[in-house]
PDB file of C-alpha atoms in Angstrom:
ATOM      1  CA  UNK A  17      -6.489  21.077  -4.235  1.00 84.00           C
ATOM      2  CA  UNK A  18      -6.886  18.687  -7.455  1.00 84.00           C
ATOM      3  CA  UNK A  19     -10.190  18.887  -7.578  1.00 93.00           C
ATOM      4  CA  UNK A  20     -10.899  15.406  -7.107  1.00 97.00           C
ATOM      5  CA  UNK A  21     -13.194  14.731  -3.758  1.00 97.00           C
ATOM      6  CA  UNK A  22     -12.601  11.295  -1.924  1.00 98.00           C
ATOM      7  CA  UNK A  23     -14.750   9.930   1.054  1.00 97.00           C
ATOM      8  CA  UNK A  24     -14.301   8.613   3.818  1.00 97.00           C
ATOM      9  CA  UNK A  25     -10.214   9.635   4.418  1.00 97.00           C
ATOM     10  CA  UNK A  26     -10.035   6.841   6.820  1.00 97.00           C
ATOM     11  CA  UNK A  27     -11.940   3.802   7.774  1.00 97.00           C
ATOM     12  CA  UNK A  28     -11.201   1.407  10.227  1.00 97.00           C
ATOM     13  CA  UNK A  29     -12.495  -2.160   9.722  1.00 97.00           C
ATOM     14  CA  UNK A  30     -12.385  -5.318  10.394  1.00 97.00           C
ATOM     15  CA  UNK A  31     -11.406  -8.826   8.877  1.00 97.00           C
ATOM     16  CA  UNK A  32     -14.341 -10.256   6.546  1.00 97.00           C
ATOM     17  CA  UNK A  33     -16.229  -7.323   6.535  1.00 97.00           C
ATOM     18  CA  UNK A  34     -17.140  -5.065   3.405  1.00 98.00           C
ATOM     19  CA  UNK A  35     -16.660  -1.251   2.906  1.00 98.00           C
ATOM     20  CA  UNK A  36     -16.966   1.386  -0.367  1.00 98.00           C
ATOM     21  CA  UNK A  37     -14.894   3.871  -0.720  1.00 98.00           C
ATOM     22  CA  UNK A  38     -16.735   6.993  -3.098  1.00 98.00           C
ATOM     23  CA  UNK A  39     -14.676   9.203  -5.440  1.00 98.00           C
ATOM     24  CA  UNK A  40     -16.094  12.597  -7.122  1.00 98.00           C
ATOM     25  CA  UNK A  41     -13.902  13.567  -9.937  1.00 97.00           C
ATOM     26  CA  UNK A  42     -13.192  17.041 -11.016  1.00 97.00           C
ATOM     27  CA  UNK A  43     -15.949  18.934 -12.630  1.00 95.00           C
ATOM     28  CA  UNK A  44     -16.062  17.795 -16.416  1.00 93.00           C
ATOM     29  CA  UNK A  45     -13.889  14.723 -15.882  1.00 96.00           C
ATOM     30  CA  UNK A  46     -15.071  11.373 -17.665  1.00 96.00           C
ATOM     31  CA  UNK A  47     -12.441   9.684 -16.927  1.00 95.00           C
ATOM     32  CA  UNK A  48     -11.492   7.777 -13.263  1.00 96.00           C
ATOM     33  CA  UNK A  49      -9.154   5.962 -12.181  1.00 96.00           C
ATOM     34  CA  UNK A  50      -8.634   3.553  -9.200  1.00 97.00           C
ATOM     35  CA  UNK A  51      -4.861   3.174  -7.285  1.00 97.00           C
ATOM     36  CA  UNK A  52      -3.745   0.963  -4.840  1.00 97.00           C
ATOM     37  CA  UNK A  53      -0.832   2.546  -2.468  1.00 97.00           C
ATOM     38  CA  UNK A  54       1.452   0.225  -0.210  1.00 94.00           C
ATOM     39  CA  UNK A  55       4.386  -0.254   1.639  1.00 87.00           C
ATOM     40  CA  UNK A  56       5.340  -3.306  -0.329  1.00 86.00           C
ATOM     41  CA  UNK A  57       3.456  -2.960  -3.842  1.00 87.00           C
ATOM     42  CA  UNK A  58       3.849   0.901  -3.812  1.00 91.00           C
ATOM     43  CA  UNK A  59       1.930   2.609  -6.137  1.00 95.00           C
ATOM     44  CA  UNK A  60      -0.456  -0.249  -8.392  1.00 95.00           C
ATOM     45  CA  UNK A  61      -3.155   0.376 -10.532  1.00 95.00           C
ATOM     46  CA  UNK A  62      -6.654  -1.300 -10.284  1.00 96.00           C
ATOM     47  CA  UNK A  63      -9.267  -0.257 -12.811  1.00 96.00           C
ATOM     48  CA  UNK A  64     -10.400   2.681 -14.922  1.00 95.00           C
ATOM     49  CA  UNK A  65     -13.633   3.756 -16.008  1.00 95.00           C
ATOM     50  CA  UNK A  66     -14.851   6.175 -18.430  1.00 95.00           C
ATOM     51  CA  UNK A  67     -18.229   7.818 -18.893  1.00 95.00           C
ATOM     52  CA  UNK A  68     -19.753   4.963 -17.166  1.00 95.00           C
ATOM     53  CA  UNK A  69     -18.131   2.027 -18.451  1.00 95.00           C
ATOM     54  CA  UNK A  70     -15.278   0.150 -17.559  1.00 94.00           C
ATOM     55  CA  UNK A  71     -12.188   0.823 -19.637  1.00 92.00           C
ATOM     56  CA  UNK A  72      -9.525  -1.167 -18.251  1.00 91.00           C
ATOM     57  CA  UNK A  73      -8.537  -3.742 -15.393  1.00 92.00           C
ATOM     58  CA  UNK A  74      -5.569  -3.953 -13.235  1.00 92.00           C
ATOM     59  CA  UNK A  75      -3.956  -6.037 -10.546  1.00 84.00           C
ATOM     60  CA  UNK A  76      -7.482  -5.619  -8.883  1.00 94.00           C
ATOM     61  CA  UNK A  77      -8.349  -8.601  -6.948  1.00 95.00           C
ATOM     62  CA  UNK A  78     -12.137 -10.521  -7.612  1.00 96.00           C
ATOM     63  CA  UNK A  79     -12.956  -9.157  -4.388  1.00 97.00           C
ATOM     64  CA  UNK A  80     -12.814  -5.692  -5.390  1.00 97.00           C
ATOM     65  CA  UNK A  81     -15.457  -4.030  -7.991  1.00 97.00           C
ATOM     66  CA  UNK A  82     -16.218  -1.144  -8.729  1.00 97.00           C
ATOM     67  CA  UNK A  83     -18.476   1.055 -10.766  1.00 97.00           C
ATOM     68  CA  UNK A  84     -19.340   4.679 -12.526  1.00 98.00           C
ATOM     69  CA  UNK A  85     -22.554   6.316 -11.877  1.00 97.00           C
ATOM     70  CA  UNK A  86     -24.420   8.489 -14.345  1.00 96.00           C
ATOM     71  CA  UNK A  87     -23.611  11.851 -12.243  1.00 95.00           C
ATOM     72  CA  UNK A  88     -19.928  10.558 -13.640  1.00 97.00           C
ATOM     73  CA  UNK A  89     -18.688   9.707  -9.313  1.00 97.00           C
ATOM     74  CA  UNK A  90     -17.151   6.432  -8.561  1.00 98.00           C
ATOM     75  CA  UNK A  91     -17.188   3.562  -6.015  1.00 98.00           C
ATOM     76  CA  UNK A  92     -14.633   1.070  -4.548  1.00 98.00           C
ATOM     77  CA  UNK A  93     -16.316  -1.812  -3.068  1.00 98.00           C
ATOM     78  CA  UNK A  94     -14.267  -4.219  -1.305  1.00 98.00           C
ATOM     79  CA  UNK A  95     -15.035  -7.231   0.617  1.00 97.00           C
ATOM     80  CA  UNK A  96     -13.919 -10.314   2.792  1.00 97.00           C
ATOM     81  CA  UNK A  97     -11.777  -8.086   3.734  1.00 97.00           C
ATOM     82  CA  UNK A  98      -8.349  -9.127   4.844  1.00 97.00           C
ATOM     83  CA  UNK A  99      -5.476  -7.824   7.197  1.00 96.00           C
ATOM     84  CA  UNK A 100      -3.230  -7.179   3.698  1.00 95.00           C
ATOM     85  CA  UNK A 101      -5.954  -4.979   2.215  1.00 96.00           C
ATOM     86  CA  UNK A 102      -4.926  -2.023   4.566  1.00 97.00           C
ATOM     87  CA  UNK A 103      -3.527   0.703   2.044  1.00 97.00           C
ATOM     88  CA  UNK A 104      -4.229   3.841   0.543  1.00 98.00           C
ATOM     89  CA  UNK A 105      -6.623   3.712  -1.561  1.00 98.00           C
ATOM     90  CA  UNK A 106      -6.460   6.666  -4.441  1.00 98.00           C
ATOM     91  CA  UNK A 107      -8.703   7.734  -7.074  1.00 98.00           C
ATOM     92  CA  UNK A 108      -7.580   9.701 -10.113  1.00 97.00           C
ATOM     93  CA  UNK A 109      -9.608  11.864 -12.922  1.00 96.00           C
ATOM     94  CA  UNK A 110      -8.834  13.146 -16.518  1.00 94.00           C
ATOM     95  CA  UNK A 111     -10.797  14.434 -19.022  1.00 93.00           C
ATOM     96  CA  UNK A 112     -10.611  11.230 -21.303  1.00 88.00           C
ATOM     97  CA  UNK A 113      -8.022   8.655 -21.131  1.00 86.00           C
ATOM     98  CA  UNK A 114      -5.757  10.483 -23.117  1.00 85.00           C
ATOM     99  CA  UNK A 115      -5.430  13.497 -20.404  1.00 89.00           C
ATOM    100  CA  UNK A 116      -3.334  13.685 -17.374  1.00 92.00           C
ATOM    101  CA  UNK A 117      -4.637  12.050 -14.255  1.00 94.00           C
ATOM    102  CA  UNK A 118      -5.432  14.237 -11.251  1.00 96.00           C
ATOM    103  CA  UNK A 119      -5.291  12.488  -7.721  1.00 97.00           C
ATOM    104  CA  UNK A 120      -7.440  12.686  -4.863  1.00 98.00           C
ATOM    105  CA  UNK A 121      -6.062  12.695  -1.417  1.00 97.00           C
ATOM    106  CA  UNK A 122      -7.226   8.825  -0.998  1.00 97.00           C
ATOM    107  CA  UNK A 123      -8.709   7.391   1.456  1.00 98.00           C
ATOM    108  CA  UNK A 124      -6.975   5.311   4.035  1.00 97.00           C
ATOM    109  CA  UNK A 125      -7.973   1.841   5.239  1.00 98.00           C
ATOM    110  CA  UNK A 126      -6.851  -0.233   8.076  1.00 97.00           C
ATOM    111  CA  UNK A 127      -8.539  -3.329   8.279  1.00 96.00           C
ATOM    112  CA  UNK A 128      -7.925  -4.555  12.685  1.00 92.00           C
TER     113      UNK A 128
ATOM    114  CA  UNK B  20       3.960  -5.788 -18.511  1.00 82.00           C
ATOM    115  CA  UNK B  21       5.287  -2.414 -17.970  1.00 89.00           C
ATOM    116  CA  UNK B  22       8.096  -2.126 -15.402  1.00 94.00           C
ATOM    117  CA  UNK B  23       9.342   1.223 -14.102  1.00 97.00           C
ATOM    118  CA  UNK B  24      12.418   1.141 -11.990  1.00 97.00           C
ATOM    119  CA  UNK B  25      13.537   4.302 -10.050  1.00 98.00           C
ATOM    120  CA  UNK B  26      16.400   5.680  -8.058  1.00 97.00           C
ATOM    121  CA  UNK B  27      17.868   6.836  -6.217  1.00 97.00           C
ATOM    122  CA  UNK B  28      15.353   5.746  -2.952  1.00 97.00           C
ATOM    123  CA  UNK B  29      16.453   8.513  -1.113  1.00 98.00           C
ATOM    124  CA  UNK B  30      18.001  11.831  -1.949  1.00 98.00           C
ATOM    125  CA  UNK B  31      19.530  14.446   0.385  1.00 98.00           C
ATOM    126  CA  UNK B  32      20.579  18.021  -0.934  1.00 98.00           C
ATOM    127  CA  UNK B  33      21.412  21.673   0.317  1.00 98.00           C
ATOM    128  CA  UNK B  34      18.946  23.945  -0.864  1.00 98.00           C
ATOM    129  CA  UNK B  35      20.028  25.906  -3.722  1.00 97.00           C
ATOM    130  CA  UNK B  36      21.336  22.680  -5.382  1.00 97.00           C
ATOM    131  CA  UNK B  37      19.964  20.570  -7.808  1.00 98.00           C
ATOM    132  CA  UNK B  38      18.228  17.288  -7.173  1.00 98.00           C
ATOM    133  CA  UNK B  39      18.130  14.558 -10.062  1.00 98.00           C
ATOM    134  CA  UNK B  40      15.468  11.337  -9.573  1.00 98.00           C
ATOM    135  CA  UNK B  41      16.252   9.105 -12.825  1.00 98.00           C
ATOM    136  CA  UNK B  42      13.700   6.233 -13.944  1.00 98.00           C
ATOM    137  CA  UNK B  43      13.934   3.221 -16.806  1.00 98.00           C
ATOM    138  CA  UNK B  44      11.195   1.529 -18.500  1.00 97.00           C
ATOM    139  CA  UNK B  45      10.955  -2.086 -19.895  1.00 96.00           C
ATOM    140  CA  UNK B  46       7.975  -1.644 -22.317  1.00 93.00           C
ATOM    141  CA  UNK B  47       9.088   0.690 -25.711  1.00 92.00           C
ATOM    142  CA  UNK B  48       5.282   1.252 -26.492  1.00 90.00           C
ATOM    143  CA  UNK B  49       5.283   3.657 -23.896  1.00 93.00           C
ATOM    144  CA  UNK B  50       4.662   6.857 -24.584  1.00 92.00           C
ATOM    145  CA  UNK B  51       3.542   8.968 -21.984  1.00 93.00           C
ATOM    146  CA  UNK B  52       5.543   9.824 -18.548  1.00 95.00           C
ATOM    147  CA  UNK B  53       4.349  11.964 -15.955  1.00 95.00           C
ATOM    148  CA  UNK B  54       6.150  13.057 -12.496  1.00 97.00           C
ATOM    149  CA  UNK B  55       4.321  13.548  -9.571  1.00 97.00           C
ATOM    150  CA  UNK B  56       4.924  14.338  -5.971  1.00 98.00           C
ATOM    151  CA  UNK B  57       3.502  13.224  -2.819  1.00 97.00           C
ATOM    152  CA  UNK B  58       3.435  15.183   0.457  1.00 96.00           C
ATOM    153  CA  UNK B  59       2.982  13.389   3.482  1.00 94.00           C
ATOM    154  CA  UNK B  60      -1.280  12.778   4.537  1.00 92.00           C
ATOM    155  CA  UNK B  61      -1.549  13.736   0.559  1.00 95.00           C
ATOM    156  CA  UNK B  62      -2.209  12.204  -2.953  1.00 96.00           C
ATOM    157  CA  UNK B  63       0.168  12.744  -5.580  1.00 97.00           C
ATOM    158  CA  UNK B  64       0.239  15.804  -7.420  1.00 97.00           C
ATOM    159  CA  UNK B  65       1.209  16.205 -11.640  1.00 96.00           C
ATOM    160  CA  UNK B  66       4.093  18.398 -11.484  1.00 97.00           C
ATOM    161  CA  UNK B  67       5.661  17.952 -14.843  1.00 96.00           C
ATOM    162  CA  UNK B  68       5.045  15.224 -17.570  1.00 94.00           C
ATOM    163  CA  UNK B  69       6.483  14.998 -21.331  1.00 93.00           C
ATOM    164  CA  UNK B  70       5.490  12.516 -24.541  1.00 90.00           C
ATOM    165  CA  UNK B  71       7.330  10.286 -26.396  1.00 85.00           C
ATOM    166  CA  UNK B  72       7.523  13.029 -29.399  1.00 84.00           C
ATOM    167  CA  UNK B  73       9.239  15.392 -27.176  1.00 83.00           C
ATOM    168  CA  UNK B  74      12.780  14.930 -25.864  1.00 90.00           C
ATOM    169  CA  UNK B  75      12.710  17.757 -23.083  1.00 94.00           C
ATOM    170  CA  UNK B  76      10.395  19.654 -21.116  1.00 94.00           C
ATOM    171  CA  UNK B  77      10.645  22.378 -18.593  1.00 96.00           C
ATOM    172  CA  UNK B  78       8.472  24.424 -15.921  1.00 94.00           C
ATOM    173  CA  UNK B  79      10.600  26.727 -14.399  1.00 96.00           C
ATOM    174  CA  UNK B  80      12.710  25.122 -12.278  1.00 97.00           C
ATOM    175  CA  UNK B  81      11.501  21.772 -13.152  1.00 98.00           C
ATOM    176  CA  UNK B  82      12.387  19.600 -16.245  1.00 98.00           C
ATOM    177  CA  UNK B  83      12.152  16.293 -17.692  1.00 97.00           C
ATOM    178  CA  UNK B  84      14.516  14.567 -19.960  1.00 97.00           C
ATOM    179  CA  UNK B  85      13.231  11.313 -22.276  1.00 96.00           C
ATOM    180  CA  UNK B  86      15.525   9.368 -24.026  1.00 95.00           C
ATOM    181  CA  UNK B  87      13.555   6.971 -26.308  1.00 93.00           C
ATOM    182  CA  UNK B  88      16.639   4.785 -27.220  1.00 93.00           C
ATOM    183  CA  UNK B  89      17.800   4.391 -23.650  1.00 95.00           C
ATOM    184  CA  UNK B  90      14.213   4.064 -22.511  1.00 95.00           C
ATOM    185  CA  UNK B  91      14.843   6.491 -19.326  1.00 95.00           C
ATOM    186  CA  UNK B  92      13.619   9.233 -18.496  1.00 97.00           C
ATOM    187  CA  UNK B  93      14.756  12.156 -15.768  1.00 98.00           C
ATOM    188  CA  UNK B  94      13.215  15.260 -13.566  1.00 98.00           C
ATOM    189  CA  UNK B  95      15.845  17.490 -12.401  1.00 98.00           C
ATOM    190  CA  UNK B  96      14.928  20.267 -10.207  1.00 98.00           C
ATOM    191  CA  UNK B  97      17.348  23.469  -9.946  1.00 97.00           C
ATOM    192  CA  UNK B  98      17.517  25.790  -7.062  1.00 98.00           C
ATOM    193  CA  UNK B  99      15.991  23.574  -4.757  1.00 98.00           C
ATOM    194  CA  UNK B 100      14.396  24.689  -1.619  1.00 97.00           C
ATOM    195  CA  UNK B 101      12.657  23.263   1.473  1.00 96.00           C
ATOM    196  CA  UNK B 102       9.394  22.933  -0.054  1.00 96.00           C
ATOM    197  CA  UNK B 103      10.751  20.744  -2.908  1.00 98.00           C
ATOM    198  CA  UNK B 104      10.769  18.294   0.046  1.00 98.00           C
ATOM    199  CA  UNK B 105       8.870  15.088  -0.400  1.00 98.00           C
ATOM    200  CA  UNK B 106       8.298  11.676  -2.219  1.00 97.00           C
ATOM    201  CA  UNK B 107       8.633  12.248  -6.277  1.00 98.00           C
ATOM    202  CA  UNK B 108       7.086   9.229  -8.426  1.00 98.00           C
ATOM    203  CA  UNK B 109       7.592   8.508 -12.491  1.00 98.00           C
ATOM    204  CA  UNK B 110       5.102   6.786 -13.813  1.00 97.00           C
ATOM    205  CA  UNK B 111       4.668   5.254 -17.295  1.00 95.00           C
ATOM    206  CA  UNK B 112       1.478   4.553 -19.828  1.00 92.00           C
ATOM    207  CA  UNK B 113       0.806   3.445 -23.283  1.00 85.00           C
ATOM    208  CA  UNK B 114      -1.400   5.545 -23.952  1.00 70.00           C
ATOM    209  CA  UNK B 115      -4.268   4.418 -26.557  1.00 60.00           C
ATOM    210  CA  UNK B 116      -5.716   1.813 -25.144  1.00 53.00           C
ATOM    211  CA  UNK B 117      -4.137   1.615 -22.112  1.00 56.00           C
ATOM    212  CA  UNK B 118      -3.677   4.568 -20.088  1.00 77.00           C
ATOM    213  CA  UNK B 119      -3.118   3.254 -16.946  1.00 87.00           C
ATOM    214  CA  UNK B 120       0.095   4.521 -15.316  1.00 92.00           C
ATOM    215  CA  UNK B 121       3.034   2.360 -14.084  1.00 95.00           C
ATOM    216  CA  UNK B 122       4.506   3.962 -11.374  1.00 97.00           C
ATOM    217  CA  UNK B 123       8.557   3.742  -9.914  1.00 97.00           C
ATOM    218  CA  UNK B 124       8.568   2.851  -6.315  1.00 96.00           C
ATOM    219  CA  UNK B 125       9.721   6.677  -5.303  1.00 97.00           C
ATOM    220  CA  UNK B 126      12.634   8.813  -4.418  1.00 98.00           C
ATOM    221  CA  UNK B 127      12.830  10.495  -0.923  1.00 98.00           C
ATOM    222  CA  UNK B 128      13.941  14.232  -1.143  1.00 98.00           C
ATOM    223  CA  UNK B 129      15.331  16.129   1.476  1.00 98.00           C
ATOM    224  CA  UNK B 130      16.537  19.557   1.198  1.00 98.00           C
ATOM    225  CA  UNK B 131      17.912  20.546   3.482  1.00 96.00           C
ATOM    226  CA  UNK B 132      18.089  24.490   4.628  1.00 94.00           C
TER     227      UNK B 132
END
């Protein structure tokens, strides 16, 4: 167990609609991180936040935002949802940046 | 950007023998390059990572090997064993600034009993 808590662990959608997707990092982590995991793209990095702001921006589409609560937990919101957003979606903790990254067991969406 | 190319895909071995996944970079700002494995229904898991000031690193029967020059990097794993089963991923980061990780598109292991 890594520590790192992420809700739902599936969800089942459908096209256009909008979902979020909530990460608690480990206890004392400032640091999160957001993955992508997919057949095709494999594992693909979205955005990282740290102590509430955002640090850093990946191949995350406009879509997709996401933000950092004071309590230090995450969200994933994605919407207009289409068939190719069905994936794995991982989030990752660390101390600060400069720590390993600790994974959640994802959650994993399937958009019908 | 950073590209991370790994291989082999898949890997097949007795257990007891030892299992190599190898894994280039493009970018030589680099500096940072964890291993992780995944388990099937789980995320990946840190099992061993080195930095660039550091040319080899071992956890019992795990180790890394970074060569700076080359710009690859290796995890061998002696005495393998059923368990050792699953997907292993390299990643890469900058680091300072920039610590998102790059990730190889996984090796397969099998061991097989």
């Amino acid at each position: 167990d890594s520590g790192v808590t992420q809700t739902p662990k599936h969800l089942i959608t459908a096209t256009g609609q909008r979902v979020t997707l909530r990460c608690s990092p480990r206890s004392g982590d400032l640091s999160v991180y957001w993955y992508q995991q997919s057949l095709d793209q494999g594992l693909q990095f979205l955005i990282q936040y740290y102590n509430g702001e955002e640090r850093a921006k990946g191949n995350i589409l406009e879509r997709f935002s996401a933000q950092q609560f004071p309590d230090l937990h995450s969200e994933l919101n994605l919407s207009s949802l289409e068939l190719g957003d069905s994936a794995l979606y991982f989030c990752a903790s660390s101390p600060n940046p400069d720590q390993p990254q600790h994974f959640g067991d994802g959650t994993r969406l399937s958009i019908l | 950007g950073e590209n991370v190319e790994q291989h082999p895909s898949t890997l097949s071995v007795q257990e007891g023998d030892s299992a190599v996944i190898k894994c280039t970079y493009s970018d030589s700002a680099s500096n940072y390059f964890p291993w992780y494995k995944q388990e099937l229904g789980k995320g990946p898991q840190l099992i061993i990572d080195i930095r660039s000031n550091v040319g080899e690193k071992k956890d019992q029967r795990i180790a890394v090997t970074l060569n700076k020059t080359a710009k690859h990097f290796s995890l061998h794993i002696t005495e393998t064993q059923p368990e050792d089963s699953a997907v292993y991923f390299c990643a890469a980061s900058k680091g300072t600034g920039s610590y998102q990780l790059t990730f190889g598109k996984g090796t397969k292991l099998s061991v097989i009993p």
